[in-house]
PDB file of N, H, CA, C and O in Angstrom:
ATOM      1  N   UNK A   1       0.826  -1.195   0.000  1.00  0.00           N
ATOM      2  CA  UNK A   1       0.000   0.000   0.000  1.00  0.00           C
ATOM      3  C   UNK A   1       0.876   1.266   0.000  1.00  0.00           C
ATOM      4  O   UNK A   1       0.434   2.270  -0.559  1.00  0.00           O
ATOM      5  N   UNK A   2       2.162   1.294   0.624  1.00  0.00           N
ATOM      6  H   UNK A   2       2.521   0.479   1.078  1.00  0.00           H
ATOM      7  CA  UNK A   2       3.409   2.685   0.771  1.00  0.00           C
ATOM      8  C   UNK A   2       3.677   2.503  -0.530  1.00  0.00           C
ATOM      9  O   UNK A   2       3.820   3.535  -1.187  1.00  0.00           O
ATOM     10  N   UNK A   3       3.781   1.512  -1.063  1.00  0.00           N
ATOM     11  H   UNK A   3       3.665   0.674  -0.529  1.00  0.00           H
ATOM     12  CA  UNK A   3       4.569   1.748  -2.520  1.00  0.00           C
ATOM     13  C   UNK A   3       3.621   2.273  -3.428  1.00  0.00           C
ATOM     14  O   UNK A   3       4.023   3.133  -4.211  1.00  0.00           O
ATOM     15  N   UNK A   4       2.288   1.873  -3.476  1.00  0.00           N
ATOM     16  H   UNK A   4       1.961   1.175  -2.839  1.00  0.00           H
ATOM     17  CA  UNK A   4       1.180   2.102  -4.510  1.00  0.00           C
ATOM     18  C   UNK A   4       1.293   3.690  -4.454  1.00  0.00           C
ATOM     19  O   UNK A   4       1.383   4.368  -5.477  1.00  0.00           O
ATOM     20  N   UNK A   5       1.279   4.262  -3.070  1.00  0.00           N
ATOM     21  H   UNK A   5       1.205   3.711  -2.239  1.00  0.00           H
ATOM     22  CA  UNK A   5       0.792   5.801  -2.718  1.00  0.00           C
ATOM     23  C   UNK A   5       2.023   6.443  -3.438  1.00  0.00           C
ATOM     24  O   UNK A   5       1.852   7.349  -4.253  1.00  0.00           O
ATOM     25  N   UNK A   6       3.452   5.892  -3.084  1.00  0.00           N
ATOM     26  H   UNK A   6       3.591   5.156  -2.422  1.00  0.00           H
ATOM     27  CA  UNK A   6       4.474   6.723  -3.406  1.00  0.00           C
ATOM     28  C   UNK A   6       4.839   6.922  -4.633  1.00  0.00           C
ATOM     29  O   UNK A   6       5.341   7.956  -5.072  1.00  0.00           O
ATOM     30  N   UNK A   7       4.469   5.403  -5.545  1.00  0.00           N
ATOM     31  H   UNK A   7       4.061   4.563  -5.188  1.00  0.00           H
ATOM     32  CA  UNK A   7       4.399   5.384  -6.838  1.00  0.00           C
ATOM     33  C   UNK A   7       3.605   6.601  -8.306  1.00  0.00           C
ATOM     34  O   UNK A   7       3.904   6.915  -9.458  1.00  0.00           O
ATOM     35  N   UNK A   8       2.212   6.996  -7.040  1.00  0.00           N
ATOM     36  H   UNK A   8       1.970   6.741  -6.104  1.00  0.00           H
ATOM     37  CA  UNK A   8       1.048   7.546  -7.144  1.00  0.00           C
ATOM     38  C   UNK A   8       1.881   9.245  -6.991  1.00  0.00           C
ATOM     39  O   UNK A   8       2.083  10.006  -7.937  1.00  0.00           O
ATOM     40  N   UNK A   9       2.161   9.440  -5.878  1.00  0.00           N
ATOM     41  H   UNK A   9       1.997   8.821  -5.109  1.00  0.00           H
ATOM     42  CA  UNK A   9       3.054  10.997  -5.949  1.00  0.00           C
ATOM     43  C   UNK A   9       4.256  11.120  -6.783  1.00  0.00           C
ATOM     44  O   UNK A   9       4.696  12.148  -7.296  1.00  0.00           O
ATOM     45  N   UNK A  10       4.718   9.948  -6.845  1.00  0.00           N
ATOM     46  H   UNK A  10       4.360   9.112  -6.428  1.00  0.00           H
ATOM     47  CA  UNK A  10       6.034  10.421  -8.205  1.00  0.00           C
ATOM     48  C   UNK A  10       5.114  11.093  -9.790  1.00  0.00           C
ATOM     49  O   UNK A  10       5.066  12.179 -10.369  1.00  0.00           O
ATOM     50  N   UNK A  11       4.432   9.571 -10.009  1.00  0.00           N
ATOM     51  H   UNK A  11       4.471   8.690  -9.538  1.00  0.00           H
ATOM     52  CA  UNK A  11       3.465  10.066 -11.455  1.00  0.00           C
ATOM     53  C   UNK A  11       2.900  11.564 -11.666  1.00  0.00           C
ATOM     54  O   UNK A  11       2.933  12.112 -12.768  1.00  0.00           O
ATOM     55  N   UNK A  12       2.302  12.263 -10.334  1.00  0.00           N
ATOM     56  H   UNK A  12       2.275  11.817  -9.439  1.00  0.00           H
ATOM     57  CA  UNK A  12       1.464  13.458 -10.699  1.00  0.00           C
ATOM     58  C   UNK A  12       2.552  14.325 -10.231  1.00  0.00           C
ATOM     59  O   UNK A  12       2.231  15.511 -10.304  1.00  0.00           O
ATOM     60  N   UNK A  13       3.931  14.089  -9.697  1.00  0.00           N
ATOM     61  H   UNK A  13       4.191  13.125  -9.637  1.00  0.00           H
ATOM     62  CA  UNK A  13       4.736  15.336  -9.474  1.00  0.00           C
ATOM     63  C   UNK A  13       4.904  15.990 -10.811  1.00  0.00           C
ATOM     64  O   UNK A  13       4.476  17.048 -11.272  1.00  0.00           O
ATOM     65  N   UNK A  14       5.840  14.804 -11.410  1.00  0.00           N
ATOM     66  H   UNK A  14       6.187  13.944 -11.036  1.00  0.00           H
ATOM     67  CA  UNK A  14       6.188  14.913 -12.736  1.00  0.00           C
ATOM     68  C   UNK A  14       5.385  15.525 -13.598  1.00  0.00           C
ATOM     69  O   UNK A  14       5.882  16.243 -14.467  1.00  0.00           O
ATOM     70  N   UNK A  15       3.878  15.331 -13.499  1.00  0.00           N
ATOM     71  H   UNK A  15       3.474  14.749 -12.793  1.00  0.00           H
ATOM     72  CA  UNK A  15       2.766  15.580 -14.511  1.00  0.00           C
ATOM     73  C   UNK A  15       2.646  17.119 -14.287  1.00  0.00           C
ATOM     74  O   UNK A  15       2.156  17.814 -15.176  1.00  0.00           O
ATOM     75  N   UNK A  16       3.161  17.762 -12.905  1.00  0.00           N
ATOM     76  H   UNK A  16       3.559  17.197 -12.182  1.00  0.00           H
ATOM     77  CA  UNK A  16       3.097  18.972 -12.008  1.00  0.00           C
ATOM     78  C   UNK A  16       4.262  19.936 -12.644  1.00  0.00           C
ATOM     79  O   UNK A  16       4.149  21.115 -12.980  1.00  0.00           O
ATOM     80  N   UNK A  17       5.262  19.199 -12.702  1.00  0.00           N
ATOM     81  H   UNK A  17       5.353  18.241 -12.429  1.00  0.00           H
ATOM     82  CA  UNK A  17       6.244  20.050 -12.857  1.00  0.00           C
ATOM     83  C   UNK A  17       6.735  20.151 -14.125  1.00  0.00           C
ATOM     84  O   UNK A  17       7.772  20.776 -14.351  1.00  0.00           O
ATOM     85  N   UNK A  18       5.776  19.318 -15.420  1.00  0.00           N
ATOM     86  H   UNK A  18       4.934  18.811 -15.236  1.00  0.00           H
ATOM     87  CA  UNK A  18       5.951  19.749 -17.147  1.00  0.00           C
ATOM     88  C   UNK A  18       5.211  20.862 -17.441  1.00  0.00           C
ATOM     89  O   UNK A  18       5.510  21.523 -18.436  1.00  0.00           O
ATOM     90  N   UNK A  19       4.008  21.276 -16.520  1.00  0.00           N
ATOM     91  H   UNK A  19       3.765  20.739 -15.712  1.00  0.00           H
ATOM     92  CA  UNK A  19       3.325  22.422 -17.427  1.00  0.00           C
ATOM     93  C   UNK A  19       3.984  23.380 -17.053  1.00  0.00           C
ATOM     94  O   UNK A  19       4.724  23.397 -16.070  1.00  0.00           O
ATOM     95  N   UNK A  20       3.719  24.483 -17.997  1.00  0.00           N
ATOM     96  H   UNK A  20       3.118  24.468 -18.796  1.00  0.00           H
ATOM     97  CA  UNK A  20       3.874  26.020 -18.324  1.00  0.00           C
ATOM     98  C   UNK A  20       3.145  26.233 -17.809  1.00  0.00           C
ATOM     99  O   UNK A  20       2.061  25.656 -17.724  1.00  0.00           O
ATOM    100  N   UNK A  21       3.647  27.443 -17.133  1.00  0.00           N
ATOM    101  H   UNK A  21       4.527  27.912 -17.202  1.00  0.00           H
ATOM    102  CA  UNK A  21       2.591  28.713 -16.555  1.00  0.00           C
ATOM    103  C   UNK A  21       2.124  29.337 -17.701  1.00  0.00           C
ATOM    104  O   UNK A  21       1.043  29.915 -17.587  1.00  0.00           O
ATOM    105  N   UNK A  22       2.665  29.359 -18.753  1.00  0.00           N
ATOM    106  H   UNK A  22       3.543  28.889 -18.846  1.00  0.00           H
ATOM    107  CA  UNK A  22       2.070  30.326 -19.488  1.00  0.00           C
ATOM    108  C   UNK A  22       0.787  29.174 -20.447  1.00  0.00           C
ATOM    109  O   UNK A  22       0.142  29.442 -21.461  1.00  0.00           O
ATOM    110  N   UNK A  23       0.800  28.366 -19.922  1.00  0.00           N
ATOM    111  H   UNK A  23       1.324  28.148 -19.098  1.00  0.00           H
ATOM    112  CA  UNK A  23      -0.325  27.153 -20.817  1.00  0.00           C
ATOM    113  C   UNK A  23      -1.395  27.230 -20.015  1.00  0.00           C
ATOM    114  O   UNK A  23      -2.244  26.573 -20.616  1.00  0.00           O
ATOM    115  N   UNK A  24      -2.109  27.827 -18.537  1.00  0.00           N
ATOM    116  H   UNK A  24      -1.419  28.361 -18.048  1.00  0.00           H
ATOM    117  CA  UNK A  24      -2.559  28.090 -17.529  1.00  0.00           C
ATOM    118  C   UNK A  24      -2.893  29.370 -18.204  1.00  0.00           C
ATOM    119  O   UNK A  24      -2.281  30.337 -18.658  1.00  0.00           O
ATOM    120  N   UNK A  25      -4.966  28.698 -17.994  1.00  0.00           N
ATOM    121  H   UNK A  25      -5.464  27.912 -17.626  1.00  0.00           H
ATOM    122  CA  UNK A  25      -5.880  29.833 -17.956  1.00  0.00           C
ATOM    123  C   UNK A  25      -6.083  30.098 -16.636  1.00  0.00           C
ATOM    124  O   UNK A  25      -6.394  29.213 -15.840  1.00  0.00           O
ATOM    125  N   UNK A  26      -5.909  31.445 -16.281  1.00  0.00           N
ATOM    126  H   UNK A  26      -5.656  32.165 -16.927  1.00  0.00           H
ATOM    127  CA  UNK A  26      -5.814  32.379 -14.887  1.00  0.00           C
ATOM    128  C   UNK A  26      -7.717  32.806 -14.844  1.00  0.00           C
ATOM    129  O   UNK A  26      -8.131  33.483 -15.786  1.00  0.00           O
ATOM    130  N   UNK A  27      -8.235  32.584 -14.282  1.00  0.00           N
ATOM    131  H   UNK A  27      -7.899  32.034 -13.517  1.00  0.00           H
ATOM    132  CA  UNK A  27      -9.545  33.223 -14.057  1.00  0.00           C
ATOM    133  C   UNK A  27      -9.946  34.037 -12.466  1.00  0.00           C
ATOM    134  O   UNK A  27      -9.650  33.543 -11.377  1.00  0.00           O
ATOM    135  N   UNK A  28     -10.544  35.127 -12.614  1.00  0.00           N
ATOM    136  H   UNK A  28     -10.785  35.528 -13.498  1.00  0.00           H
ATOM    137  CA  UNK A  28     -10.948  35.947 -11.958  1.00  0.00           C
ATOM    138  C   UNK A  28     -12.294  36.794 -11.510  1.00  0.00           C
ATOM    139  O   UNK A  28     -12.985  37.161 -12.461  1.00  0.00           O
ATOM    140  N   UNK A  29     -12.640  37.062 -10.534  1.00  0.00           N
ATOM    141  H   UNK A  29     -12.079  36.764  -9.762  1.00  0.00           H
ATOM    142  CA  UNK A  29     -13.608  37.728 -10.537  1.00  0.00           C
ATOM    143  C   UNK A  29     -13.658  39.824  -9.872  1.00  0.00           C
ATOM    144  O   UNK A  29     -12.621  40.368  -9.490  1.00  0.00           O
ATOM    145  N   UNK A  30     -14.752  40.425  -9.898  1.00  0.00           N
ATOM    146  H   UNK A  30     -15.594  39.983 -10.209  1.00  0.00           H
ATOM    147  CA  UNK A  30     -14.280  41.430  -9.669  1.00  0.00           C
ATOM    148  C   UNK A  30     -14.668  41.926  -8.061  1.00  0.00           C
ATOM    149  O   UNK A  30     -15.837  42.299  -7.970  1.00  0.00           O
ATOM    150  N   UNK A  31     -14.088  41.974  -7.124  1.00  0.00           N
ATOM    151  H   UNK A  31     -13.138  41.671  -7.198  1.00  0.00           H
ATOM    152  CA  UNK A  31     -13.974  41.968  -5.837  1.00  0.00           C
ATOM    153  C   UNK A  31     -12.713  42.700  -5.498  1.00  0.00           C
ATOM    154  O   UNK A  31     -11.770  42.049  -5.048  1.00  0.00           O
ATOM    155  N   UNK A  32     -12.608  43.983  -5.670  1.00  0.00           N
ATOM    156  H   UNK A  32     -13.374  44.511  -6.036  1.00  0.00           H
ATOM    157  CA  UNK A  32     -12.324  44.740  -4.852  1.00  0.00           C
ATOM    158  C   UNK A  32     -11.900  44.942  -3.802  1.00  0.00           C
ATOM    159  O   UNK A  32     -12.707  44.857  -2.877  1.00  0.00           O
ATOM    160  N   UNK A  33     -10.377  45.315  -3.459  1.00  0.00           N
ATOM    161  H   UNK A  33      -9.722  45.384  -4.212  1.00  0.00           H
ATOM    162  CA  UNK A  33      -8.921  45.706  -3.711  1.00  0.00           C
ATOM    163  C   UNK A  33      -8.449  44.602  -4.673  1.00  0.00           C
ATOM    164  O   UNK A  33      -8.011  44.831  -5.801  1.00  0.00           O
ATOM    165  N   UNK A  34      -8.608  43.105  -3.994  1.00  0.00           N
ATOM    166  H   UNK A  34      -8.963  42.919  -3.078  1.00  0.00           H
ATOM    167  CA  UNK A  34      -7.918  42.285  -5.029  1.00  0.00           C
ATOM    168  C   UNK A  34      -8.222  42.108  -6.362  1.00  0.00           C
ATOM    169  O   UNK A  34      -7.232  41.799  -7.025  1.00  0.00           O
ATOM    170  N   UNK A  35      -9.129  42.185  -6.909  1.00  0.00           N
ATOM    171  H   UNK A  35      -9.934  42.436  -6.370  1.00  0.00           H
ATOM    172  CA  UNK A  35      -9.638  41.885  -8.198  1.00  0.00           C
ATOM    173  C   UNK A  35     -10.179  43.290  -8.693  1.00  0.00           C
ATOM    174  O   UNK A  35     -10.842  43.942  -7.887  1.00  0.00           O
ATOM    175  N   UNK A  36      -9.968  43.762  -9.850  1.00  0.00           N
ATOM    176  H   UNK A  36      -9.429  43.233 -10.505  1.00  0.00           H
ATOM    177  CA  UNK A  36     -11.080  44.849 -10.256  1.00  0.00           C
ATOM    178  C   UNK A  36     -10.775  45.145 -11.675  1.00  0.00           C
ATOM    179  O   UNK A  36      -9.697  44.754 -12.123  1.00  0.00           O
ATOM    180  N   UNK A  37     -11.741  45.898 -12.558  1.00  0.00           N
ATOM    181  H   UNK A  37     -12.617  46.215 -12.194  1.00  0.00           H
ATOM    182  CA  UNK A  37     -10.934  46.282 -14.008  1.00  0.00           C
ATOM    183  C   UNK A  37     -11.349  47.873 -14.041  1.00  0.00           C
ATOM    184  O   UNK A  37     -12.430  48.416 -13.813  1.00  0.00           O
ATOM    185  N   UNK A  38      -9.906  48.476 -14.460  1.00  0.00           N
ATOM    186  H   UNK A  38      -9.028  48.036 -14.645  1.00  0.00           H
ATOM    187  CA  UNK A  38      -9.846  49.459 -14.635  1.00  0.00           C
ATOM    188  C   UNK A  38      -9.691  50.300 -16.047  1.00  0.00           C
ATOM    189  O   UNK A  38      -8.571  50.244 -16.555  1.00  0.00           O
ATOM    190  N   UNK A  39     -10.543  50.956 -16.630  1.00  0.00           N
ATOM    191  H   UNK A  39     -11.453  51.002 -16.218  1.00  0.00           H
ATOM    192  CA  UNK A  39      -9.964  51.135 -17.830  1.00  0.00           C
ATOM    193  C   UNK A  39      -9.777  50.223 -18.746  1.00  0.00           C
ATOM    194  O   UNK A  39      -8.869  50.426 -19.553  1.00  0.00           O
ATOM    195  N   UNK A  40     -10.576  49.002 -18.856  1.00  0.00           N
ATOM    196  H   UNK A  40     -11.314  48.838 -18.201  1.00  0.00           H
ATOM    197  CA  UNK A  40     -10.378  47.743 -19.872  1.00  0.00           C
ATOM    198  C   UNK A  40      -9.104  46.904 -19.402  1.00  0.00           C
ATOM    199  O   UNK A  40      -8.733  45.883 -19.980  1.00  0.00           O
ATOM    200  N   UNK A  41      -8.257  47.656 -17.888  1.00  0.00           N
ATOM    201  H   UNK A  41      -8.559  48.486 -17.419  1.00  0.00           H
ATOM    202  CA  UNK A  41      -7.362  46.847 -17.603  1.00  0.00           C
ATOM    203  C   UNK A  41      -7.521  45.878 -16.421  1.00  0.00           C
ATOM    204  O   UNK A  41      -8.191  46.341 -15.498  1.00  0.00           O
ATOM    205  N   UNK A  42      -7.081  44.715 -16.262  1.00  0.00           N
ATOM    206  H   UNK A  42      -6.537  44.339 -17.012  1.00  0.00           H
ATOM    207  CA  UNK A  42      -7.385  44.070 -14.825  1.00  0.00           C
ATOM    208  C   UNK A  42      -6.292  44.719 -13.546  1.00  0.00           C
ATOM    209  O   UNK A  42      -5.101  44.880 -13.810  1.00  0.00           O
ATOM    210  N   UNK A  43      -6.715  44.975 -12.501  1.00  0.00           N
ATOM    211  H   UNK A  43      -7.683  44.844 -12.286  1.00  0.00           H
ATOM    212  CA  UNK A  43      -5.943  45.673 -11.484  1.00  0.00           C
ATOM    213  C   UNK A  43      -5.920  44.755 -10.416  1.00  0.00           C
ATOM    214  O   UNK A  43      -6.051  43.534 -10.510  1.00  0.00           O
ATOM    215  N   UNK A  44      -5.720  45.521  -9.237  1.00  0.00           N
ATOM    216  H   UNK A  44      -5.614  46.512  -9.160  1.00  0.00           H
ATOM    217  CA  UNK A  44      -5.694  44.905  -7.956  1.00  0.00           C
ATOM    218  C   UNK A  44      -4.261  44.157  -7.104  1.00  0.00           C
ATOM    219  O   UNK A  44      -3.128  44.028  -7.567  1.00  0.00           O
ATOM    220  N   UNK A  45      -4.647  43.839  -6.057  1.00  0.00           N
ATOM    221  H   UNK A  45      -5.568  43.944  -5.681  1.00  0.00           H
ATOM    222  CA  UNK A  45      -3.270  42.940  -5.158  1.00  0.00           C
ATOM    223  C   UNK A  45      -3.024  41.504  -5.682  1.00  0.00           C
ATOM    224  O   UNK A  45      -1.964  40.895  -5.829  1.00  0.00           O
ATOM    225  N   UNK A  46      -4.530  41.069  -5.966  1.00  0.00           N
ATOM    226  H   UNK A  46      -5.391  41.563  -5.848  1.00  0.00           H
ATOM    227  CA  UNK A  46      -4.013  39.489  -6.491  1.00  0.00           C
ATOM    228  C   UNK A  46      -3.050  39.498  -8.486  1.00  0.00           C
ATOM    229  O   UNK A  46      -2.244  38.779  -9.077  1.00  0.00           O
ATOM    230  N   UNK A  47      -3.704  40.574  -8.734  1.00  0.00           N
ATOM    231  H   UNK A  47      -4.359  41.158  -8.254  1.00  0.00           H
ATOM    232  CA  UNK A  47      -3.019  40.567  -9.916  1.00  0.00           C
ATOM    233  C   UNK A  47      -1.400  40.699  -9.590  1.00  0.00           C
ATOM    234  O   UNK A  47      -0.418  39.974  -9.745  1.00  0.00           O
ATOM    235  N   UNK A  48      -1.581  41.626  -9.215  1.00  0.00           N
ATOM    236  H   UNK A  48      -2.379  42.215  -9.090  1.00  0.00           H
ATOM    237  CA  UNK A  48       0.042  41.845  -8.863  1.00  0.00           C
ATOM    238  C   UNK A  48       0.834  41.259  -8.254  1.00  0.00           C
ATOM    239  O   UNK A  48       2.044  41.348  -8.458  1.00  0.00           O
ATOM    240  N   UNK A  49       0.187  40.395  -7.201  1.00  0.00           N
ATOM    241  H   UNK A  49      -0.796  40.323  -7.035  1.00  0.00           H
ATOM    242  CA  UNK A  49       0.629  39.168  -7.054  1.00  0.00           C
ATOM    243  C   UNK A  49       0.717  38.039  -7.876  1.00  0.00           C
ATOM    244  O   UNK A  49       1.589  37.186  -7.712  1.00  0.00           O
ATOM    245  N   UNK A  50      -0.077  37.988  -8.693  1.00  0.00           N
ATOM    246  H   UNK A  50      -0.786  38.681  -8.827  1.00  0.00           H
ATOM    247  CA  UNK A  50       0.029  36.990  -9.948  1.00  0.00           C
ATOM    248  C   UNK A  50       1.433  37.050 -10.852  1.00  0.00           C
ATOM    249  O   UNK A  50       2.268  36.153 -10.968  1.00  0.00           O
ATOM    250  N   UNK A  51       1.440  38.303 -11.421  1.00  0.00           N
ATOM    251  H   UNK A  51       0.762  39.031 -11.326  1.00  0.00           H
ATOM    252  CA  UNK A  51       2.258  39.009 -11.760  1.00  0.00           C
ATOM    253  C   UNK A  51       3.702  38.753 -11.646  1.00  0.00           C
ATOM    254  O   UNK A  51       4.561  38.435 -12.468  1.00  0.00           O
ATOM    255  N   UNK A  52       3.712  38.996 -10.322  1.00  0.00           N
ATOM    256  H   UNK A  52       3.014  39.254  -9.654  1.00  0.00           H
ATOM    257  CA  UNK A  52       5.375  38.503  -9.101  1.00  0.00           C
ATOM    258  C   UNK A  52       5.169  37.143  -9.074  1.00  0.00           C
ATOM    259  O   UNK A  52       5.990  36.670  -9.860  1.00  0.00           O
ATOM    260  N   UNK A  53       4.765  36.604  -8.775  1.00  0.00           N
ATOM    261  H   UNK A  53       4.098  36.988  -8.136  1.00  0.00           H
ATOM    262  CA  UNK A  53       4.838  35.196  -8.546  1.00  0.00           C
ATOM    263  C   UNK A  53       5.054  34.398  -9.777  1.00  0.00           C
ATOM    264  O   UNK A  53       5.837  33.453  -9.873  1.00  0.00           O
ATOM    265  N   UNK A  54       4.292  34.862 -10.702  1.00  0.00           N
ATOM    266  H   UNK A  54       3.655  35.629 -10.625  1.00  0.00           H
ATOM    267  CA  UNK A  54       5.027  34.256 -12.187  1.00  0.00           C
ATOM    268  C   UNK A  54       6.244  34.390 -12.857  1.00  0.00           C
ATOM    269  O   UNK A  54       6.759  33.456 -13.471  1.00  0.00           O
ATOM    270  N   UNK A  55       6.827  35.732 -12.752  1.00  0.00           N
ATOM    271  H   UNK A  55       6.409  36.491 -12.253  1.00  0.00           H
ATOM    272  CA  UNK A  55       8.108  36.562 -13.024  1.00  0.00           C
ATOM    273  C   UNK A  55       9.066  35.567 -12.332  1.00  0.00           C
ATOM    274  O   UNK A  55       9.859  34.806 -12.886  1.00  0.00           O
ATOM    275  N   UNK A  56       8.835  35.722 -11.015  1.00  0.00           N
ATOM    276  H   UNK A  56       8.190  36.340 -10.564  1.00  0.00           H
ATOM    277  CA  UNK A  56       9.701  34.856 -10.137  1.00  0.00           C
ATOM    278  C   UNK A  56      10.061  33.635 -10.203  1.00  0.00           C
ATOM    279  O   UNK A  56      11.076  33.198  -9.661  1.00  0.00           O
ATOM    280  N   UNK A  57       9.389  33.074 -10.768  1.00  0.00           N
ATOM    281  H   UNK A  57       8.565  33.429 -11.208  1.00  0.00           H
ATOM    282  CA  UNK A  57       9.401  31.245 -11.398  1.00  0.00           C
ATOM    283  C   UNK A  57      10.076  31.352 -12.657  1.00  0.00           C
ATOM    284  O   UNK A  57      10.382  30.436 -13.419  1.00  0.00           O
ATOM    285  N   UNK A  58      10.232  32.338 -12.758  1.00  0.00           N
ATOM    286  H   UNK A  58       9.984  33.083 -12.139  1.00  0.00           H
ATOM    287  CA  UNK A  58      10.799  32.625 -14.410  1.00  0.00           C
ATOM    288  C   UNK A  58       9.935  32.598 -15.714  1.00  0.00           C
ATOM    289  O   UNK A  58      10.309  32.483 -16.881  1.00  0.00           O
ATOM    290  N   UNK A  59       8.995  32.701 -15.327  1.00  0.00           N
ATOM    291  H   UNK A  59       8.692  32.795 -14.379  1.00  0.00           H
ATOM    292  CA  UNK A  59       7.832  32.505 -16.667  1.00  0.00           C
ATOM    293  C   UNK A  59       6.821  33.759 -16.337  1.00  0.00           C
ATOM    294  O   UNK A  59       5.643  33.557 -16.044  1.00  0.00           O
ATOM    295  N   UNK A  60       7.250  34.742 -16.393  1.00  0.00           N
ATOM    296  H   UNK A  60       8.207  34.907 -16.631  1.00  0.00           H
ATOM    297  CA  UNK A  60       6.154  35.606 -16.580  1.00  0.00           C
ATOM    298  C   UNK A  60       4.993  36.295 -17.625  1.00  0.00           C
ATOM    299  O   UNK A  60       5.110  36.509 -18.832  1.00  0.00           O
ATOM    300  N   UNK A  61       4.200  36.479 -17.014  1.00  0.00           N
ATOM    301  H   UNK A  61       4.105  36.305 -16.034  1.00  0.00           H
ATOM    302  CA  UNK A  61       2.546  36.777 -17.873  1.00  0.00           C
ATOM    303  C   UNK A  61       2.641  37.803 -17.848  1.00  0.00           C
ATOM    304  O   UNK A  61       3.371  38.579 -17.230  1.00  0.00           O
ATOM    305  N   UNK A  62       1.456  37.956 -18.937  1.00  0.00           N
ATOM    306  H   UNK A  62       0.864  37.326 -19.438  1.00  0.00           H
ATOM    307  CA  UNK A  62       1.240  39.539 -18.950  1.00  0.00           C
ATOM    308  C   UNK A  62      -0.338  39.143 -18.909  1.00  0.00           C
ATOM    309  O   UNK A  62      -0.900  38.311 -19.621  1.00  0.00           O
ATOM    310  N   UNK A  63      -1.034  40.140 -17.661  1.00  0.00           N
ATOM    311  H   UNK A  63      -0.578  40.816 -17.083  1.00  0.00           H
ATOM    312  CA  UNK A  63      -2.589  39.810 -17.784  1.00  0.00           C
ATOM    313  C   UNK A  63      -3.188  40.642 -18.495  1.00  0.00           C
ATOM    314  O   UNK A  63      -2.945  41.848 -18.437  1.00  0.00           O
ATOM    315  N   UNK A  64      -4.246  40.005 -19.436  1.00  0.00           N
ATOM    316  H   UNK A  64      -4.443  39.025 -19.482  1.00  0.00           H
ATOM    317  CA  UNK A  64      -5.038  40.250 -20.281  1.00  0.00           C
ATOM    318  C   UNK A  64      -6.020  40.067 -19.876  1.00  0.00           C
ATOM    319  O   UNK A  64      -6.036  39.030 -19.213  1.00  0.00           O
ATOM    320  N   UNK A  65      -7.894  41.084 -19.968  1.00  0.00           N
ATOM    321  H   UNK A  65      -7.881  41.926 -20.507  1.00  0.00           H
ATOM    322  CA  UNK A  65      -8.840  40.774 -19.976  1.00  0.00           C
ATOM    323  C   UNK A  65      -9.874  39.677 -20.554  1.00  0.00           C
ATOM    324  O   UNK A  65     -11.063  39.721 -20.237  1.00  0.00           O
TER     325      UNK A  65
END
């Protein structure tokens, strides 16, 4: 049963650690500070956290509406 489970976390690491961030649809809603659109642009803390956190992995986005 340890081997089945461990066997089981190797398979989906791997499956974890081939995708692109940039192959990742990001979805959002508008809730205010974190979420909002300004000007046809998306704003807020989670964006900008999105933002940094992608940059930082080395694959950064650019968010689009």
């Amino acid at each position: 049963m340890k081997s089945l489970i461990v066997a089981s976390l190797l398979v989906f690491s791997t499956t974890t650690l081939a995708a692109n961030l940039s192959d990742l649809d990001y979805i959002t809603e508008v809730y205010p500070p974190f979420n909002y659109e300004e000007r046809g642009e998306l704003k807020g803390i989670a964006v900008d956290f999105l933002e940094a956190a992608t940059k930082a992995a080395g694959e950064p986005i650019s968010v689009i509406k």
